[in-house]
Coordinates of C-alpha atoms in Angstrom, one line a residue:
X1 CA 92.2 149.0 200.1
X2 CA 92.4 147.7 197.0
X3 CA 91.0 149.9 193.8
X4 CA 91.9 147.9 191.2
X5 CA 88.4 147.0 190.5
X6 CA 86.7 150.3 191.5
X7 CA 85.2 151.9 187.8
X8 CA 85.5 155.8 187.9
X9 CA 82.4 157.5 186.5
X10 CA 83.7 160.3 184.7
X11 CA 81.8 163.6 184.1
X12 CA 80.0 164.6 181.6
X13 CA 80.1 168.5 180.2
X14 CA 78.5 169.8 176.7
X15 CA 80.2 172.7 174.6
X16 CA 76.8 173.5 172.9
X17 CA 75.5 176.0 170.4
X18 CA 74.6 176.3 166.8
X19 CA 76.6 175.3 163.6
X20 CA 79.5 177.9 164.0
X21 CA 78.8 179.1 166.7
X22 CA 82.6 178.7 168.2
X23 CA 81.7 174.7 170.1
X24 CA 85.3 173.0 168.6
X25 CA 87.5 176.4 168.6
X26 CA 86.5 176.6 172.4
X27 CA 86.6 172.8 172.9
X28 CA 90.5 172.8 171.5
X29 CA 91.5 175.6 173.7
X30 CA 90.1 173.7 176.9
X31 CA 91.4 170.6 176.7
X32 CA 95.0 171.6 177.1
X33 CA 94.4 173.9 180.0
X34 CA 92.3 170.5 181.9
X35 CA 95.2 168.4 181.1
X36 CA 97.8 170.9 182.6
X37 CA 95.2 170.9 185.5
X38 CA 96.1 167.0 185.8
X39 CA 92.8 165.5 184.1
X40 CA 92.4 162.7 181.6
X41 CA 90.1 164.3 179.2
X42 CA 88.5 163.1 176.4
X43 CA 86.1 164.4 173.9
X44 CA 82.4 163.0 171.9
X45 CA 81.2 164.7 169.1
X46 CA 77.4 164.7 168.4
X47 CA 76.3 165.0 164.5
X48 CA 73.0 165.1 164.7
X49 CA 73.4 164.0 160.4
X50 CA 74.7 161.1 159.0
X51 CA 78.6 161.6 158.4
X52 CA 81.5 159.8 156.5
X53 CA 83.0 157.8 159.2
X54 CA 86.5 157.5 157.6
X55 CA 88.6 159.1 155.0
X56 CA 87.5 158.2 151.5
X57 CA 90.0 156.3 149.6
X58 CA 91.8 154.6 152.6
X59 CA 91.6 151.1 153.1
X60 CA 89.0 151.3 156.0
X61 CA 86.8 153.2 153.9
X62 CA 86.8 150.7 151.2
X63 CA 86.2 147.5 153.5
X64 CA 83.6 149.2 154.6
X65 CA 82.4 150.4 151.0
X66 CA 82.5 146.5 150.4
X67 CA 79.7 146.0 153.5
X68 CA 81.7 145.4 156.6
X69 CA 79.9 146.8 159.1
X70 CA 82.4 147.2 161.1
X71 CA 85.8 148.5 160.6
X72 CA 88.9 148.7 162.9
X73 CA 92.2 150.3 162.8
X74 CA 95.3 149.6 164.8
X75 CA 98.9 150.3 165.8
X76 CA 100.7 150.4 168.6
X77 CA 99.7 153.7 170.1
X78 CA 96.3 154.3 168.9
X79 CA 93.2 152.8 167.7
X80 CA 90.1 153.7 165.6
X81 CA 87.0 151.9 165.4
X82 CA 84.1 152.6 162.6
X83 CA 80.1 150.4 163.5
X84 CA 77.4 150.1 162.3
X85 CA 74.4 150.4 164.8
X86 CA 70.6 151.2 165.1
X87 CA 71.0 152.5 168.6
X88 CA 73.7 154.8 170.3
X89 CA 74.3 157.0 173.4
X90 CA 76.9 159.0 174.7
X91 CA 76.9 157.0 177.8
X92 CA 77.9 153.9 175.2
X93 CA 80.7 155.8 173.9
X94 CA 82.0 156.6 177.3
X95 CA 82.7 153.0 177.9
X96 CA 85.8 153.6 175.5
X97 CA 87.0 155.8 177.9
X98 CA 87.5 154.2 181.1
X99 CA 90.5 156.3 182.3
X100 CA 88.8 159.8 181.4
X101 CA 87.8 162.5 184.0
X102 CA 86.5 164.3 182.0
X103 CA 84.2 164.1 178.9
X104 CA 83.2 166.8 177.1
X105 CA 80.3 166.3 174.4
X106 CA 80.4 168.8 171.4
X107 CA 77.2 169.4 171.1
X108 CA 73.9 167.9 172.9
X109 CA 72.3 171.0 173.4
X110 CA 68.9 170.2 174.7
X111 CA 70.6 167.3 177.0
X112 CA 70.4 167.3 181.0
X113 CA 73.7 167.6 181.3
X114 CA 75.7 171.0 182.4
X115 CA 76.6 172.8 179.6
X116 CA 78.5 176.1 178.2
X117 CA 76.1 177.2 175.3
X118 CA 78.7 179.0 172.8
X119 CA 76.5 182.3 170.6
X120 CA 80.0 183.2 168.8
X121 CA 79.6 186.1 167.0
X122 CA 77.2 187.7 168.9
X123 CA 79.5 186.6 171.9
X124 CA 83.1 186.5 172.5
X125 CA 83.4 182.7 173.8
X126 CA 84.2 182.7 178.4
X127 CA 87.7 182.3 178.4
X128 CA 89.2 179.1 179.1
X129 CA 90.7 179.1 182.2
X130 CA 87.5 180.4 183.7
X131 CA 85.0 177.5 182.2
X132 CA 87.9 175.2 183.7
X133 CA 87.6 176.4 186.6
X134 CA 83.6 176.4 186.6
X135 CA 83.8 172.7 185.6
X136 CA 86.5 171.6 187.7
X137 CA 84.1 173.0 190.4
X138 CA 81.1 170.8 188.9
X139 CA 83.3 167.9 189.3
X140 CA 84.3 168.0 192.5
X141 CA 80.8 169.0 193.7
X142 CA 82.2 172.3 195.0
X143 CA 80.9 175.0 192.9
X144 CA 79.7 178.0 194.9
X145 CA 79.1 181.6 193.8
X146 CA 78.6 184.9 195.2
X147 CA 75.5 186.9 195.4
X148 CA 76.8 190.6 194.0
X149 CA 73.8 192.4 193.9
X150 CA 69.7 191.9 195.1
X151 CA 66.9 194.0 193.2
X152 CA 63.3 194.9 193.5
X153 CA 60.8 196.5 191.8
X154 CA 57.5 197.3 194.2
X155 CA 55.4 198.3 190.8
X156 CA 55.4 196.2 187.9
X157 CA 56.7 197.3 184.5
X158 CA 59.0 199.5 186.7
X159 CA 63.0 198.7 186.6
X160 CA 64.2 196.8 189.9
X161 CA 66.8 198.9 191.8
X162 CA 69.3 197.8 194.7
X163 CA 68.9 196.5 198.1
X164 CA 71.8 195.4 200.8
X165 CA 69.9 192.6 201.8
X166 CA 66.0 190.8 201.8
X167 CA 63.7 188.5 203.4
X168 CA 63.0 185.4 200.9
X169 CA 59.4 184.5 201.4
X170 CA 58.5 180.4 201.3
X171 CA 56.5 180.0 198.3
X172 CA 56.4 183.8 197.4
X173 CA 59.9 185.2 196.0
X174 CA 61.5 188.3 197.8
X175 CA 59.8 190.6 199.9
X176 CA 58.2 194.2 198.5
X177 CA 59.0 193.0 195.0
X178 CA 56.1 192.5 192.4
X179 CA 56.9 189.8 190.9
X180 CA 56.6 187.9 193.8
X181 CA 53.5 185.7 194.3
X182 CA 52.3 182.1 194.0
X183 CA 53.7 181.1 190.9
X184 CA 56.9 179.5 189.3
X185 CA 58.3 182.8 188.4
X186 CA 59.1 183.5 192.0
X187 CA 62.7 184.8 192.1
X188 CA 64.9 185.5 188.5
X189 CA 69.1 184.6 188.6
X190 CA 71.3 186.3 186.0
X191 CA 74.6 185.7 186.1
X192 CA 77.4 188.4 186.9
X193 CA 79.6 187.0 183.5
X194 CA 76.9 187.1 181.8
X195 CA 75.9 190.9 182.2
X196 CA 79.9 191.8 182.4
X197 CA 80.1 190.4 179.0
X198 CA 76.8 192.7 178.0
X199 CA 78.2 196.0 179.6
X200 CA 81.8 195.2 177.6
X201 CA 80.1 195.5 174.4
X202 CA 79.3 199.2 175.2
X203 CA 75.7 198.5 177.5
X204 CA 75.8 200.8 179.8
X205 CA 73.2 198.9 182.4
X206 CA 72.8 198.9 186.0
X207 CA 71.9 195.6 188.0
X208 CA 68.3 195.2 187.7
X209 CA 67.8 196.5 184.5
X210 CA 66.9 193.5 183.2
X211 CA 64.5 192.2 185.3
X212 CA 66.9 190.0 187.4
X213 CA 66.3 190.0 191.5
X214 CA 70.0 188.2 192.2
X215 CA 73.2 188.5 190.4
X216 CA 75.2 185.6 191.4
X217 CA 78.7 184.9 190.0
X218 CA 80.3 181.7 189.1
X219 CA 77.1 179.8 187.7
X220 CA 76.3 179.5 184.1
X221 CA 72.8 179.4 185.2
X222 CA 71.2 178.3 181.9
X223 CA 73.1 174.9 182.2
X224 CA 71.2 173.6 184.9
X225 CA 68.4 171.7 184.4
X226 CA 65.2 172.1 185.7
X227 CA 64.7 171.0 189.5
X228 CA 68.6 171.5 190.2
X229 CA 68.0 173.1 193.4
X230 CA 70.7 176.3 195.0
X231 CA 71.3 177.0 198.5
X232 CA 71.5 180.5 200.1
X233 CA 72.0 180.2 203.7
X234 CA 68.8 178.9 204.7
X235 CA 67.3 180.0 201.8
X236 CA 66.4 177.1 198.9
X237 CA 65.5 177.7 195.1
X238 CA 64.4 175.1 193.0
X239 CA 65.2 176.2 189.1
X240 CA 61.6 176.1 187.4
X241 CA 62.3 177.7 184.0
X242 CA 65.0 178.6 181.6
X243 CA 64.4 181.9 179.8
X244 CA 62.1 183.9 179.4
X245 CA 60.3 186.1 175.9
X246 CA 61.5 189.6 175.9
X247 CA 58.9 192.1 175.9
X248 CA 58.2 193.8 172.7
X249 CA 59.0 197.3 174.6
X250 CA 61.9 196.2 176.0
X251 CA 64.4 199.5 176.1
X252 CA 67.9 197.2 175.9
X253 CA 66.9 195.4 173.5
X254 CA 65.8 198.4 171.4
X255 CA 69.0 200.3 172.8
X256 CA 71.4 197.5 172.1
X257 CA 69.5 195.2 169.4
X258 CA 69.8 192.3 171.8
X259 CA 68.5 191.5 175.8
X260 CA 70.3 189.0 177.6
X261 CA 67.7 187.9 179.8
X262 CA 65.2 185.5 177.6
X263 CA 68.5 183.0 177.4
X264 CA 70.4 184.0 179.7
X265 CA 67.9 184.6 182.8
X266 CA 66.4 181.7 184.9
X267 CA 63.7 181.1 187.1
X268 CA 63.2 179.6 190.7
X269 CA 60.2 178.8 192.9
X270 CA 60.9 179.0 197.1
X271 CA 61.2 176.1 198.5
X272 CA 62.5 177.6 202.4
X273 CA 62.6 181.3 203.4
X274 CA 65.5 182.8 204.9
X275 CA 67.4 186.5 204.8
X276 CA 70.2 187.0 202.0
X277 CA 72.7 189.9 201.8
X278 CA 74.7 191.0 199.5
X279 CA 78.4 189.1 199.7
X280 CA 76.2 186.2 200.4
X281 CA 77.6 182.6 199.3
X282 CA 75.6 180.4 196.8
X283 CA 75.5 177.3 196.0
X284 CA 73.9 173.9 194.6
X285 CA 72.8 171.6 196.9
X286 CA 71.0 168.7 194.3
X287 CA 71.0 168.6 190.6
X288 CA 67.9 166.4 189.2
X289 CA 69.3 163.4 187.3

């Protein structure tokens, strides 16, 4: 068959935080390791400001000083291009990379798109071989997880505690746990990294302490956008919300000065029943567009 004229979408992931909060340190220690992994990557940088688009004094700079509103730069390995223009998207930008894999957007942080929100200091930054291997998994519409622990609480404002295994009810969350009901709040995620990375810093936490009913590994789960829907053998979560307020009486947060759960924790209503055990495989079946 020939491909010659087939145009390869790449895919799209955002290194997202604050100002300093680690996005370009993490960014430049990823790109080598996805290139050693055989992918063309390239990389957009969102400013939400206005920014000097070339380096005062040069002779760019000063054609475009002189109202060019465009400016280009050549030679025979490289090329830079400076325009003027009322409206712009990353999806425009893309076009200048037809042969990438992979694009990853510093920045974008309230986009659709998967994303790796860096909170450097408060957080070391995931290491890079393991966000490779999370978006690696993205791209080739592989990524599964494990479920490593289910909790309960039959009592609210008492801490959930472990269970081997439980019945998912349709529309209703997990059975015996209190926080189950018809609502949108019907099951919480946390994600295993996420609380391994709490517990390193000195928490000493058991799962369900902080309100979660799965911990599943291998999902950044605040990346997903709302709607993606996960898959746990016949069970089906659709993600609802992102976060959560942390209660003013919250004991790790007064232990620790800081709660993972309002940014790290999401939300999922039921959409089908089933049984899930512990070792369980989990995975996303749809991811709203």
């Amino acid at each position: 068959m020939d491909t010659s004229s087939v145009v390869k979408k790449p895919f799209f992931y955002c290194i997202s935080g604050y100002k300093n909060s680690g996005k370009t340190t993490l960014i430049t220690k990823l790109i080598p390791v996805l290139r050693e992994r055989g992918y063309q990557v390239a990389v957009i940088k969102h400013d939400g400001h206005d920014f000097e688009s070339d380096v005062p004094g040069t002779d760019s700079w000063r054609h475009q000083k002189a109202g060019a509103y465009g400016t280009a730069v050549f030679s025979k390995n490289r090329m830079m291009v400076t325009k003027e223009c009322k409206r712009i998207d990353e999806t425009i930008l893309a076009q200048c990379f037809p042969e990438a894999d992979i694009i990853l957007i510093e920045g974008l942080k309230n986009s659709s798109y998967p994303k790796y929100m860096c909170n450097y200091p408060e957080e070391e930054p995931m290491d890079a071989e393991k966000l490779a291997d999370w978006i690696e998994e993205l791209w080739k519409g592989e990524q599964m997880g494990t479920v490593h622990a289910i909790c309960i609480s039959e009592k609210k404002g008492t801490q959930k505690y472990e269970i081997p295994e439980v019945t998912v009810l349709e529309d209703f969350g997990l059975e015996r746990d209190a926080h189950a009901g018809k609502w949108h709040r019907q099951v919480s995620l946390l994600s295993l990294e996420r609380i391994e990375e709490f517990r390193a810093k000195g928490a000493n936490i058991s799962f369900g302490a902080f309100g979660e009913n799965l911990v599943v590994s291998g999902f950044d789960f605040k990346s997903f956008q709302i709607g993606t829907k996960f898959k746990c053998n016949d069970v089906v979560l659709e993600l609802t919300q992102i976060g959560k307020e942390c209660h003013h009486g919250c004991q790790i947060r007064r232990q620790m000065g800081d709660c993972i759960m309002p940014r790290e924790g999401v939300f999922c209503r039921v959409l089908k029943g089933g049984v899930i055990k512990k070792g369980d495989k989990f995975s996303i079946i749809s991811e709203e567009k």
